PDB file of C-alpha atoms in Angstrom:
ATOM      1  CA  MET Q   1     -24.195  20.466 -14.602  1.00 55.00           C
ATOM      2  CA  SER Q   2     -21.963  23.094 -15.804  1.00 56.00           C
ATOM      3  CA  TYR Q   3     -18.138  23.028 -15.077  1.00 68.00           C
ATOM      4  CA  GLU Q   4     -15.517  25.852 -15.095  1.00 70.00           C
ATOM      5  CA  THR Q   5     -12.004  25.355 -14.544  1.00 79.00           C
ATOM      6  CA  GLU Q   6      -8.936  26.925 -16.015  1.00 82.00           C
ATOM      7  CA  PHE Q   7      -7.000  23.319 -15.843  1.00 90.00           C
ATOM      8  CA  LYS Q   8      -7.986  21.956 -19.120  1.00 89.00           C
ATOM      9  CA  GLY Q   9      -6.999  18.197 -19.845  1.00 96.00           C
ATOM     10  CA  ILE Q  10      -7.431  17.251 -16.025  1.00 97.00           C
ATOM     11  CA  CYS Q  11      -6.702  13.297 -15.343  1.00 98.00           C
ATOM     12  CA  ASP Q  12      -7.350  11.751 -12.120  1.00 98.00           C
ATOM     13  CA  LEU Q  13      -6.329   8.188 -11.569  1.00 98.00           C
ATOM     14  CA  HIS Q  14      -8.681   7.872  -8.478  1.00 98.00           C
ATOM     15  CA  ILE Q  15     -12.642   7.548  -8.940  1.00 98.00           C
ATOM     16  CA  HIS Q  16     -14.404   4.940  -7.054  1.00 97.00           C
ATOM     17  CA  ALA Q  17     -17.835   4.381  -9.622  1.00 96.00           C
ATOM     18  CA  GLY Q  18     -20.426   1.801  -9.471  1.00 93.00           C
ATOM     19  CA  PRO Q  19     -21.420  -0.480 -10.000  1.00 93.00           C
ATOM     20  CA  SER Q  20     -19.862  -1.649  -7.310  1.00 92.00           C
ATOM     21  CA  ILE Q  21     -21.058  -3.547  -3.834  1.00 90.00           C
ATOM     22  CA  SER Q  22     -20.231  -0.613  -1.993  1.00 87.00           C
ATOM     23  CA  LYS Q  23     -22.522   2.095  -2.269  1.00 88.00           C
ATOM     24  CA  ARG Q  24     -21.210   4.375  -4.763  1.00 92.00           C
ATOM     25  CA  ALA Q  25     -22.500   7.933  -5.786  1.00 91.00           C
ATOM     26  CA  VAL Q  26     -22.178   7.941  -9.487  1.00 95.00           C
ATOM     27  CA  ASP Q  27     -21.463   5.119 -12.103  1.00 97.00           C
ATOM     28  CA  ALA Q  28     -18.656   4.806 -14.219  1.00 97.00           C
ATOM     29  CA  TRP Q  29     -20.860   5.929 -17.328  1.00 98.00           C
ATOM     30  CA  GLU Q  30     -21.849   9.620 -15.133  1.00 97.00           C
ATOM     31  CA  VAL Q  31     -18.044  10.072 -14.186  1.00 97.00           C
ATOM     32  CA  PHE Q  32     -16.961   9.891 -17.788  1.00 98.00           C
ATOM     33  CA  LYS Q  33     -20.179  11.994 -18.862  1.00 97.00           C
ATOM     34  CA  ASN Q  34     -19.030  14.906 -16.064  1.00 96.00           C
ATOM     35  CA  ALA Q  35     -15.219  14.480 -16.892  1.00 97.00           C
ATOM     36  CA  GLU Q  36     -15.989  15.425 -20.675  1.00 96.00           C
ATOM     37  CA  GLU Q  37     -17.422  17.825 -20.023  1.00 95.00           C
ATOM     38  CA  ALA Q  38     -15.663  19.672 -18.307  1.00 95.00           C
ATOM     39  CA  GLY Q  39     -12.733  18.657 -20.600  1.00 95.00           C
ATOM     40  CA  TYR Q  40     -10.911  15.643 -18.492  1.00 97.00           C
ATOM     41  CA  ARG Q  41      -8.432  14.216 -20.851  1.00 97.00           C
ATOM     42  CA  ALA Q  42      -8.866  11.205 -18.579  1.00 98.00           C
ATOM     43  CA  VAL Q  43     -10.026   8.618 -14.992  1.00 98.00           C
ATOM     44  CA  ILE Q  44      -9.325   5.625 -14.392  1.00 98.00           C
ATOM     45  CA  ILE Q  45     -12.200   3.891 -12.060  1.00 98.00           C
ATOM     46  CA  LYS Q  46     -11.468   1.827  -9.367  1.00 97.00           C
ATOM     47  CA  ASP Q  47     -12.928  -0.781  -7.248  1.00 96.00           C
ATOM     48  CA  HIS Q  48     -11.641  -2.450  -3.852  1.00 96.00           C
ATOM     49  CA  TYR Q  49     -13.407  -5.987  -4.769  1.00 95.00           C
ATOM     50  CA  PHE Q  50     -13.103  -6.201  -9.209  1.00 96.00           C
ATOM     51  CA  PRO Q  51     -11.248  -5.044 -11.751  1.00 98.00           C
ATOM     52  CA  THR Q  52     -12.742  -2.260 -13.626  1.00 98.00           C
ATOM     53  CA  MET Q  53     -11.435  -2.614 -17.180  1.00 98.00           C
ATOM     54  CA  MET Q  54     -14.209  -4.200 -18.489  1.00 97.00           C
ATOM     55  CA  GLU Q  55     -17.272  -1.420 -17.282  1.00 96.00           C
ATOM     56  CA  ALA Q  56     -14.190   1.281 -18.959  1.00 98.00           C
ATOM     57  CA  GLU Q  57     -14.287  -0.412 -22.052  1.00 97.00           C
ATOM     58  CA  VAL Q  58     -17.937  -0.403 -22.393  1.00 98.00           C
ATOM     59  CA  VAL Q  59     -17.719   3.244 -21.824  1.00 98.00           C
ATOM     60  CA  GLN Q  60     -15.340   4.215 -23.624  1.00 97.00           C
ATOM     61  CA  LYS Q  61     -17.108   2.022 -26.812  1.00 96.00           C
ATOM     62  CA  HIS Q  62     -20.715   3.749 -26.250  1.00 97.00           C
ATOM     63  CA  ALA Q  63     -18.887   7.195 -25.626  1.00 96.00           C
ATOM     64  CA  GLY Q  64     -18.347   7.499 -29.682  1.00 92.00           C
ATOM     65  CA  GLU Q  65     -15.296   8.155 -31.573  1.00 90.00           C
ATOM     66  CA  ASP Q  66     -15.503  11.794 -31.575  1.00 94.00           C
ATOM     67  CA  SER Q  67     -14.900  11.877 -27.427  1.00 96.00           C
ATOM     68  CA  GLU Q  68     -11.249  13.238 -26.602  1.00 96.00           C
ATOM     69  CA  THR Q  69     -11.829  11.813 -23.031  1.00 98.00           C
ATOM     70  CA  ARG Q  70     -10.504   8.201 -22.036  1.00 98.00           C
ATOM     71  CA  ILE Q  71     -11.461   6.044 -19.699  1.00 98.00           C
ATOM     72  CA  PHE Q  72      -9.456   3.045 -17.929  1.00 98.00           C
ATOM     73  CA  GLY Q  73      -9.784   0.204 -15.861  1.00 98.00           C
ATOM     74  CA  GLU Q  74      -7.395  -0.783 -12.425  1.00 98.00           C
ATOM     75  CA  ILE Q  75      -7.482  -3.963 -10.708  1.00 98.00           C
ATOM     76  CA  CYS Q  76      -6.924  -4.157  -6.908  1.00 98.00           C
ATOM     77  CA  LEU Q  77      -4.432  -7.628  -6.057  1.00 98.00           C
ATOM     78  CA  ASN Q  78      -6.752  -7.888  -2.669  1.00 97.00           C
ATOM     79  CA  ASN Q  79      -8.602 -11.632  -1.279  1.00 96.00           C
ATOM     80  CA  ALA Q  80     -11.325 -11.019  -4.038  1.00 95.00           C
ATOM     81  CA  GLN Q  81      -8.728 -11.433  -7.239  1.00 95.00           C
ATOM     82  CA  GLY Q  82      -6.930 -14.308  -5.032  1.00 97.00           C
ATOM     83  CA  GLY Q  83      -4.820 -11.861  -3.634  1.00 98.00           C
ATOM     84  CA  ILE Q  84      -0.864 -11.198  -4.819  1.00 98.00           C
ATOM     85  CA  ASN Q  85      -2.153 -13.341  -7.907  1.00 95.00           C
ATOM     86  CA  LEU Q  86       0.419 -12.668 -10.867  1.00 98.00           C
ATOM     87  CA  LYS Q  87      -2.423 -14.642 -12.938  1.00 98.00           C
ATOM     88  CA  ALA Q  88      -5.028 -12.009 -12.197  1.00 98.00           C
ATOM     89  CA  VAL Q  89      -2.329  -9.650 -13.282  1.00 98.00           C
ATOM     90  CA  ASP Q  90      -1.699 -10.938 -16.202  1.00 98.00           C
ATOM     91  CA  ALA Q  91      -5.149 -11.635 -17.179  1.00 98.00           C
ATOM     92  CA  ALA Q  92      -5.850  -7.559 -16.352  1.00 98.00           C
ATOM     93  CA  CYS Q  93      -3.081  -6.224 -18.926  1.00 98.00           C
ATOM     94  CA  GLY Q  94      -4.861  -8.611 -21.563  1.00 98.00           C
ATOM     95  CA  MET Q  95      -7.395  -6.059 -20.860  1.00 97.00           C
ATOM     96  CA  ASN Q  96      -5.233  -3.390 -21.102  1.00 97.00           C
ATOM     97  CA  VAL Q  97      -5.531  -2.365 -17.144  1.00 98.00           C
ATOM     98  CA  LYS Q  98      -4.101   0.820 -16.091  1.00 98.00           C
ATOM     99  CA  ILE Q  99      -3.082   0.531 -12.914  1.00 98.00           C
ATOM    100  CA  VAL Q 100      -2.267  -2.462 -10.736  1.00 99.00           C
ATOM    101  CA  CYS Q 101      -2.655  -1.493  -7.464  1.00 98.00           C
ATOM    102  CA  MET Q 102      -1.537  -3.766  -4.553  1.00 98.00           C
ATOM    103  CA  PRO Q 103      -3.919  -4.768  -1.630  1.00 98.00           C
ATOM    104  CA  THR Q 104      -6.123  -2.235  -0.223  1.00 97.00           C
ATOM    105  CA  VAL Q 105      -8.961  -3.523   2.024  1.00 95.00           C
ATOM    106  CA  SER Q 106      -7.434  -6.757   2.016  1.00 96.00           C
ATOM    107  CA  ALA Q 107      -3.949  -5.228   3.806  1.00 97.00           C
ATOM    108  CA  LYS Q 108      -2.922  -5.908   7.168  1.00 98.00           C
ATOM    109  CA  HIS Q 109      -2.208  -2.747   7.622  1.00 97.00           C
ATOM    110  CA  HIS Q 110      -5.291  -1.082   6.092  1.00 95.00           C
ATOM    111  CA  GLN Q 111      -7.597  -3.486   8.692  1.00 93.00           C
ATOM    112  CA  ARG Q 112      -5.519  -2.067  11.667  1.00 94.00           C
ATOM    113  CA  MET Q 113      -6.061   1.223  10.810  1.00 89.00           C
ATOM    114  CA  TYR Q 114      -9.783   0.537  10.698  1.00 84.00           C
ATOM    115  CA  GLU Q 115     -10.090  -1.443  13.585  1.00 85.00           C
ATOM    116  CA  GLY Q 116     -12.948  -0.297  15.563  1.00 75.00           C
ATOM    117  CA  LYS Q 117     -14.378   2.097  12.683  1.00 71.00           C
ATOM    118  CA  THR Q 118     -16.126   2.116   9.139  1.00 71.00           C
ATOM    119  CA  PHE Q 119     -14.597   1.910   5.758  1.00 69.00           C
ATOM    120  CA  VAL Q 120     -16.858   3.607   3.323  1.00 68.00           C
ATOM    121  CA  GLY Q 121     -15.102   2.287   0.425  1.00 66.00           C
ATOM    122  CA  GLY Q 122     -16.286  -1.691   2.114  1.00 72.00           C
ATOM    123  CA  GLY Q 123     -19.260  -3.675   1.207  1.00 72.00           C
ATOM    124  CA  LYS Q 124     -21.302  -6.157   2.821  1.00 75.00           C
ATOM    125  CA  GLU Q 125     -19.601  -9.304   2.792  1.00 80.00           C
ATOM    126  CA  SER Q 126     -19.919 -12.661   4.712  1.00 82.00           C
ATOM    127  CA  VAL Q 127     -16.456 -14.044   4.204  1.00 89.00           C
ATOM    128  CA  GLN Q 128     -14.003 -12.320   6.358  1.00 88.00           C
ATOM    129  CA  GLU Q 129     -10.779 -11.007   4.900  1.00 90.00           C
ATOM    130  CA  LYS Q 130      -7.609 -13.152   5.068  1.00 94.00           C
ATOM    131  CA  PRO Q 131      -5.071  -9.828   6.387  1.00 97.00           C
ATOM    132  CA  ILE Q 132      -2.136  -9.819   3.565  1.00 98.00           C
ATOM    133  CA  TYR Q 133       1.006  -8.691   4.810  1.00 98.00           C
ATOM    134  CA  TYR Q 134       4.006  -9.100   1.795  1.00 98.00           C
ATOM    135  CA  LEU Q 135       7.308  -8.896   4.022  1.00 98.00           C
ATOM    136  CA  ASP Q 136       8.731 -12.576   5.206  1.00 98.00           C
ATOM    137  CA  GLU Q 137      10.446 -12.220   8.546  1.00 98.00           C
ATOM    138  CA  ASN Q 138      13.768 -10.991   6.715  1.00 98.00           C
ATOM    139  CA  GLY Q 139      11.777  -7.903   5.562  1.00 98.00           C
ATOM    140  CA  ASP Q 140      12.227  -9.086   1.913  1.00 98.00           C
ATOM    141  CA  LEU Q 141       9.227  -9.095  -0.176  1.00 98.00           C
ATOM    142  CA  LEU Q 142       7.472 -12.540  -0.855  1.00 98.00           C
ATOM    143  CA  PRO Q 143       7.711 -14.585  -3.879  1.00 98.00           C
ATOM    144  CA  GLU Q 144       4.701 -14.024  -5.091  1.00 98.00           C
ATOM    145  CA  VAL Q 145       5.054 -10.274  -5.081  1.00 98.00           C
ATOM    146  CA  GLU Q 146       8.647 -10.232  -6.858  1.00 98.00           C
ATOM    147  CA  ALA Q 147       6.819 -12.074  -9.495  1.00 98.00           C
ATOM    148  CA  VAL Q 148       4.227  -9.605 -10.162  1.00 98.00           C
ATOM    149  CA  LEU Q 149       7.329  -6.588  -9.797  1.00 98.00           C
ATOM    150  CA  ASP Q 150       9.292  -8.779 -12.646  1.00 98.00           C
ATOM    151  CA  TYR Q 151       6.331  -9.229 -14.950  1.00 98.00           C
ATOM    152  CA  LEU Q 152       5.496  -5.026 -14.704  1.00 98.00           C
ATOM    153  CA  ALA Q 153       8.644  -4.686 -15.471  1.00 98.00           C
ATOM    154  CA  LYS Q 154       8.287  -6.023 -19.041  1.00 98.00           C
ATOM    155  CA  LYS Q 155       5.085  -3.338 -18.941  1.00 98.00           C
ATOM    156  CA  PRO Q 156       6.185   0.166 -19.019  1.00 98.00           C
ATOM    157  CA  GLU Q 157       3.253   1.331 -19.693  1.00 97.00           C
ATOM    158  CA  VAL Q 158       1.109   0.123 -16.472  1.00 98.00           C
ATOM    159  CA  VAL Q 159       0.785   2.342 -13.160  1.00 98.00           C
ATOM    160  CA  LEU Q 160       2.115   0.177 -10.292  1.00 99.00           C
ATOM    161  CA  ALA Q 161      -0.148   1.774  -7.163  1.00 98.00           C
ATOM    162  CA  THR Q 162       1.165   0.926  -3.491  1.00 98.00           C
ATOM    163  CA  GLY Q 163      -2.616   0.341  -2.151  1.00 98.00           C
ATOM    164  CA  HIS Q 164      -3.142   0.004   1.478  1.00 97.00           C
ATOM    165  CA  GLY Q 165      -0.207  -1.612   2.830  1.00 98.00           C
ATOM    166  CA  SER Q 166       2.059  -0.915   5.733  1.00 98.00           C
ATOM    167  CA  PRO Q 167       4.997   2.228   5.405  1.00 98.00           C
ATOM    168  CA  GLU Q 168       7.661  -0.792   5.679  1.00 98.00           C
ATOM    169  CA  GLU Q 169       5.871  -3.010   2.821  1.00 98.00           C
ATOM    170  CA  ILE Q 170       5.562   0.068   0.620  1.00 98.00           C
ATOM    171  CA  ASP Q 171       9.461   0.816   1.690  1.00 98.00           C
ATOM    172  CA  VAL Q 172      10.580  -2.330   0.462  1.00 98.00           C
ATOM    173  CA  LEU Q 173       8.207  -2.688  -2.600  1.00 99.00           C
ATOM    174  CA  VAL Q 174       9.177   0.877  -4.390  1.00 98.00           C
ATOM    175  CA  LYS Q 175      13.243   0.450  -3.300  1.00 98.00           C
ATOM    176  CA  THR Q 176      13.026  -3.009  -5.285  1.00 98.00           C
ATOM    177  CA  ALA Q 177      10.333  -2.008  -7.818  1.00 98.00           C
ATOM    178  CA  VAL Q 178      12.807   0.646  -9.024  1.00 98.00           C
ATOM    179  CA  LYS Q 179      15.647  -1.415  -9.418  1.00 98.00           C
ATOM    180  CA  LYS Q 180      14.256  -3.594 -11.408  1.00 98.00           C
ATOM    181  CA  GLY Q 181      13.576  -0.645 -13.964  1.00 98.00           C
ATOM    182  CA  ILE Q 182       9.954  -0.080 -12.597  1.00 98.00           C
ATOM    183  CA  ARG Q 183       9.227   3.859 -13.535  1.00 98.00           C
ATOM    184  CA  ARG Q 184       5.701   4.262 -13.121  1.00 98.00           C
ATOM    185  CA  ILE Q 185       5.124   4.214  -9.359  1.00 98.00           C
ATOM    186  CA  LEU Q 186       2.426   5.485  -7.726  1.00 98.00           C
ATOM    187  CA  VAL Q 187       2.201   5.852  -4.072  1.00 98.00           C
ATOM    188  CA  ASN Q 188      -1.709   6.273  -2.500  1.00 98.00           C
ATOM    189  CA  HIS Q 189      -2.214   7.940   0.483  1.00 95.00           C
ATOM    190  CA  PRO Q 190       1.153   8.656   1.879  1.00 96.00           C
ATOM    191  CA  PHE Q 191       0.296  11.406   4.589  1.00 93.00           C
ATOM    192  CA  CYS Q 192      -2.917   9.869   5.498  1.00 91.00           C
ATOM    193  CA  LEU Q 193      -3.927   6.059   5.694  1.00 92.00           C
ATOM    194  CA  ILE Q 194      -0.235   4.802   5.379  1.00 95.00           C
ATOM    195  CA  ASP Q 195       0.588   7.432   7.766  1.00 95.00           C
ATOM    196  CA  ALA Q 196       4.303   7.399   6.195  1.00 97.00           C
ATOM    197  CA  SER Q 197       6.946   9.551   7.463  1.00 97.00           C
ATOM    198  CA  LYS Q 198       8.267  12.896   6.015  1.00 98.00           C
ATOM    199  CA  GLU Q 199      11.860  10.971   5.356  1.00 98.00           C
ATOM    200  CA  GLN Q 200      10.043   7.759   3.810  1.00 98.00           C
ATOM    201  CA  MET Q 201       7.905  10.337   1.386  1.00 98.00           C
ATOM    202  CA  LYS Q 202      10.946  12.551   0.711  1.00 98.00           C
ATOM    203  CA  GLU Q 203      13.025   9.455  -0.337  1.00 98.00           C
ATOM    204  CA  TRP Q 204      10.334   7.890  -2.345  1.00 98.00           C
ATOM    205  CA  ALA Q 205      10.141  10.811  -4.262  1.00 98.00           C
ATOM    206  CA  SER Q 206      13.536  11.142  -4.941  1.00 98.00           C
ATOM    207  CA  LEU Q 207      13.891   7.682  -6.091  1.00 98.00           C
ATOM    208  CA  GLY Q 208      11.086   8.290  -8.698  1.00 98.00           C
ATOM    209  CA  ALA Q 209       7.825   7.581  -7.440  1.00 98.00           C
ATOM    210  CA  PHE Q 210       4.829   9.552  -7.559  1.00 98.00           C
ATOM    211  CA  LEU Q 211       3.398  10.406  -4.237  1.00 98.00           C
ATOM    212  CA  GLU Q 212      -0.742  11.133  -4.316  1.00 98.00           C
ATOM    213  CA  ILE Q 213      -2.423  14.115  -2.415  1.00 98.00           C
ATOM    214  CA  ASN Q 214      -6.323  12.795  -2.466  1.00 97.00           C
ATOM    215  CA  ALA Q 215      -8.739  15.544  -2.362  1.00 97.00           C
ATOM    216  CA  CYS Q 216     -11.227  13.549  -0.257  1.00 96.00           C
ATOM    217  CA  ASP Q 217      -8.999  13.288   2.585  1.00 95.00           C
ATOM    218  CA  VAL Q 218      -8.236  17.415   3.173  1.00 96.00           C
ATOM    219  CA  ASP Q 219     -10.769  19.300   1.109  1.00 96.00           C
ATOM    220  CA  GLU Q 220     -13.090  21.302   2.908  1.00 94.00           C
ATOM    221  CA  VAL Q 221     -16.135  20.156   0.972  1.00 95.00           C
ATOM    222  CA  SER Q 222     -15.215  16.146   1.823  1.00 95.00           C
ATOM    223  CA  SER Q 223     -17.905  14.287   4.052  1.00 89.00           C
ATOM    224  CA  PHE Q 224     -15.161  12.470   5.991  1.00 81.00           C
ATOM    225  CA  GLY Q 225     -11.608  14.533   5.031  1.00 80.00           C
ATOM    226  CA  ASP Q 226      -9.406  12.690   8.153  1.00 79.00           C
ATOM    227  CA  GLY Q 227      -5.851  13.791   6.651  1.00 89.00           C
ATOM    228  CA  ASP Q 228      -4.007  16.146   8.255  1.00 94.00           C
ATOM    229  CA  PRO Q 229      -3.327  19.371   6.264  1.00 95.00           C
ATOM    230  CA  GLU Q 230      -0.259  20.804   8.055  1.00 97.00           C
ATOM    231  CA  LEU Q 231       1.386  17.456   6.005  1.00 97.00           C
ATOM    232  CA  VAL Q 232      -0.086  18.288   3.082  1.00 97.00           C
ATOM    233  CA  GLN Q 233       1.387  21.678   3.464  1.00 98.00           C
ATOM    234  CA  TRP Q 234       4.492  20.133   4.071  1.00 98.00           C
ATOM    235  CA  MET Q 235       4.220  18.175   0.891  1.00 98.00           C
ATOM    236  CA  ILE Q 236       3.713  20.713  -1.450  1.00 98.00           C
ATOM    237  CA  ASP Q 237       6.614  22.973   0.069  1.00 98.00           C
ATOM    238  CA  ASN Q 238       9.039  20.387   0.227  1.00 98.00           C
ATOM    239  CA  ILE Q 239       8.188  17.749  -2.710  1.00 98.00           C
ATOM    240  CA  PRO Q 240       8.815  18.989  -6.009  1.00 98.00           C
ATOM    241  CA  SER Q 241       5.921  18.951  -7.636  1.00 98.00           C
ATOM    242  CA  ASP Q 242       7.217  16.720 -10.616  1.00 97.00           C
ATOM    243  CA  ARG Q 243       6.699  13.582  -8.102  1.00 98.00           C
ATOM    244  CA  LEU Q 244       3.250  14.841  -6.723  1.00 98.00           C
ATOM    245  CA  ILE Q 245       0.008  13.800  -8.460  1.00 98.00           C
ATOM    246  CA  VAL Q 246      -3.317  15.466  -7.448  1.00 98.00           C
ATOM    247  CA  SER Q 247      -6.856  12.891  -7.070  1.00 98.00           C
ATOM    248  CA  SER Q 248     -10.089  13.258  -6.345  1.00 98.00           C
ATOM    249  CA  ASP Q 249      -9.977   9.327  -4.647  1.00 96.00           C
ATOM    250  CA  TYR Q 250     -14.018  10.481  -4.476  1.00 97.00           C
ATOM    251  CA  GLY Q 251     -17.401   8.603  -5.333  1.00 96.00           C
ATOM    252  CA  GLN Q 252     -18.804   7.753  -2.361  1.00 93.00           C
ATOM    253  CA  ASN Q 253     -22.588   7.254  -1.382  1.00 90.00           C
ATOM    254  CA  GLY Q 254     -23.269  10.874  -0.039  1.00 90.00           C
ATOM    255  CA  ASN Q 255     -19.569  12.699  -1.006  1.00 93.00           C
ATOM    256  CA  ILE Q 256     -19.449  15.450  -3.232  1.00 95.00           C
ATOM    257  CA  GLU Q 257     -19.551  14.171  -7.418  1.00 96.00           C
ATOM    258  CA  PRO Q 258     -15.973  13.294  -8.032  1.00 97.00           C
ATOM    259  CA  VAL Q 259     -15.439  15.634 -10.850  1.00 97.00           C
ATOM    260  CA  GLU Q 260     -17.237  18.891  -9.248  1.00 96.00           C
ATOM    261  CA  GLY Q 261     -15.225  17.633  -5.581  1.00 96.00           C
ATOM    262  CA  LEU Q 262     -11.004  17.470  -7.822  1.00 97.00           C
ATOM    263  CA  LEU Q 263     -12.634  21.144  -9.446  1.00 96.00           C
ATOM    264  CA  HIS Q 264     -12.533  22.236  -6.247  1.00 96.00           C
ATOM    265  CA  PHE Q 265      -9.730  21.052  -4.983  1.00 97.00           C
ATOM    266  CA  THR Q 266      -7.549  22.677  -7.897  1.00 97.00           C
ATOM    267  CA  GLN Q 267      -9.196  25.793  -6.284  1.00 96.00           C
ATOM    268  CA  TYR Q 268      -8.456  24.680  -2.667  1.00 96.00           C
ATOM    269  CA  LEU Q 269      -4.748  23.725  -3.322  1.00 97.00           C
ATOM    270  CA  GLN Q 270      -3.939  27.334  -4.235  1.00 97.00           C
ATOM    271  CA  THR Q 271      -6.681  29.359  -1.642  1.00 96.00           C
ATOM    272  CA  ARG Q 272      -5.780  27.163   1.400  1.00 97.00           C
ATOM    273  CA  PHE Q 273      -1.883  25.805   0.691  1.00 98.00           C
ATOM    274  CA  GLY Q 274      -0.416  28.355  -1.703  1.00 98.00           C
ATOM    275  CA  ALA Q 275      -0.009  26.144  -4.274  1.00 98.00           C
ATOM    276  CA  THR Q 276       0.439  28.025  -7.723  1.00 97.00           C
ATOM    277  CA  PRO Q 277      -1.466  27.126 -11.159  1.00 96.00           C
ATOM    278  CA  GLU Q 278       2.031  25.950 -12.387  1.00 97.00           C
ATOM    279  CA  GLN Q 279       1.830  23.478  -9.155  1.00 97.00           C
ATOM    280  CA  VAL Q 280      -1.221  22.336  -9.930  1.00 97.00           C
ATOM    281  CA  ARG Q 281      -1.235  21.943 -13.503  1.00 97.00           C
ATOM    282  CA  ARG Q 282       2.063  19.777 -13.310  1.00 98.00           C
ATOM    283  CA  MET Q 283      -0.314  17.866 -10.401  1.00 98.00           C
ATOM    284  CA  CYS Q 284      -3.714  17.215 -12.149  1.00 97.00           C
ATOM    285  CA  VAL Q 285      -2.323  17.493 -16.000  1.00 98.00           C
ATOM    286  CA  THR Q 286       0.849  16.486 -16.476  1.00 98.00           C
ATOM    287  CA  ASN Q 287       2.236  14.070 -14.022  1.00 98.00           C
ATOM    288  CA  PRO Q 288      -1.018  11.887 -14.263  1.00 98.00           C
ATOM    289  CA  GLY Q 289      -1.111  12.188 -17.915  1.00 98.00           C
ATOM    290  CA  TRP Q 290       2.041  10.323 -18.103  1.00 98.00           C
ATOM    291  CA  LEU Q 291       1.396   8.103 -15.915  1.00 98.00           C
ATOM    292  CA  MET Q 292      -2.220   7.463 -18.122  1.00 97.00           C
ATOM    293  CA  SER Q 293       0.932   6.933 -20.802  1.00 97.00           C
ATOM    294  CA  LEU Q 294      -0.781  10.232 -22.649  1.00 97.00           C
ATOM    295  CA  ASN Q 295       1.713  12.640 -22.617  1.00 96.00           C
ATOM    296  CA  GLU Q 296       5.533  13.012 -21.638  1.00 94.00           C
ATOM    297  CA  LEU Q 297       7.042  15.172 -19.099  1.00 90.00           C
ATOM    298  CA  ASP Q 298       8.114  18.608 -19.821  1.00 76.00           C
TER     299      ASP Q 298
END
């Protein structure tokens, strides 16, 4: 497969690659080799059920010292990892995890949003998920969340991702994380799955968080794009590009291959949403590269 792009050095923070209990279109090695061929600087592979640092390390090792492309892992604090579990976070950091993500498939909000629907990222499980909602009756973060944030405040190279929680949970999480000095904060799916308000998105960006625009949610080539293109247009027009990142969120079985999909989206952002090449470069090269600690922000 041959890739051509005007945006060399792309970093994709959100790729679902096998092996996984979910059916995936590509495995970690295939993602890496495609990204390498396309001139990517780095990718992060994500799984809702298992940490991905081990497979990332194996792929990087066997890619050889001459490769200029990097691959990193992530941990999602779902029930399969014991929920919001500081010990799991500590172990993941010991394996050089790049993103610590709050609950996704185990989040109460996620389960509410997918009630009566099939989540393409799910797997064949026999034990029912216990819904995780991490605010107490007063609207404050649970102690275990505070403990994770205190820990990550001492790990400035690690990204805190907000996962699939509710807008009210994410609002408190982001504000508390900022107060604790955490700088690398990524808000996942704010315009789609999370269903955040425009006011919330503006505030989170003003506090220093990065808001994610996912190709799979809105691109015409995605097999299940169910996001609102008008909200994406609003984000591009109203959120400074230095607070936005573009990721693919591809890897689902039957969907477009992640690297091809993200490269298509870099063009779609320009033709459909009027983003400038400078904005696209900021969103898919500079900003995600900084989140990965690979470059400074201009």
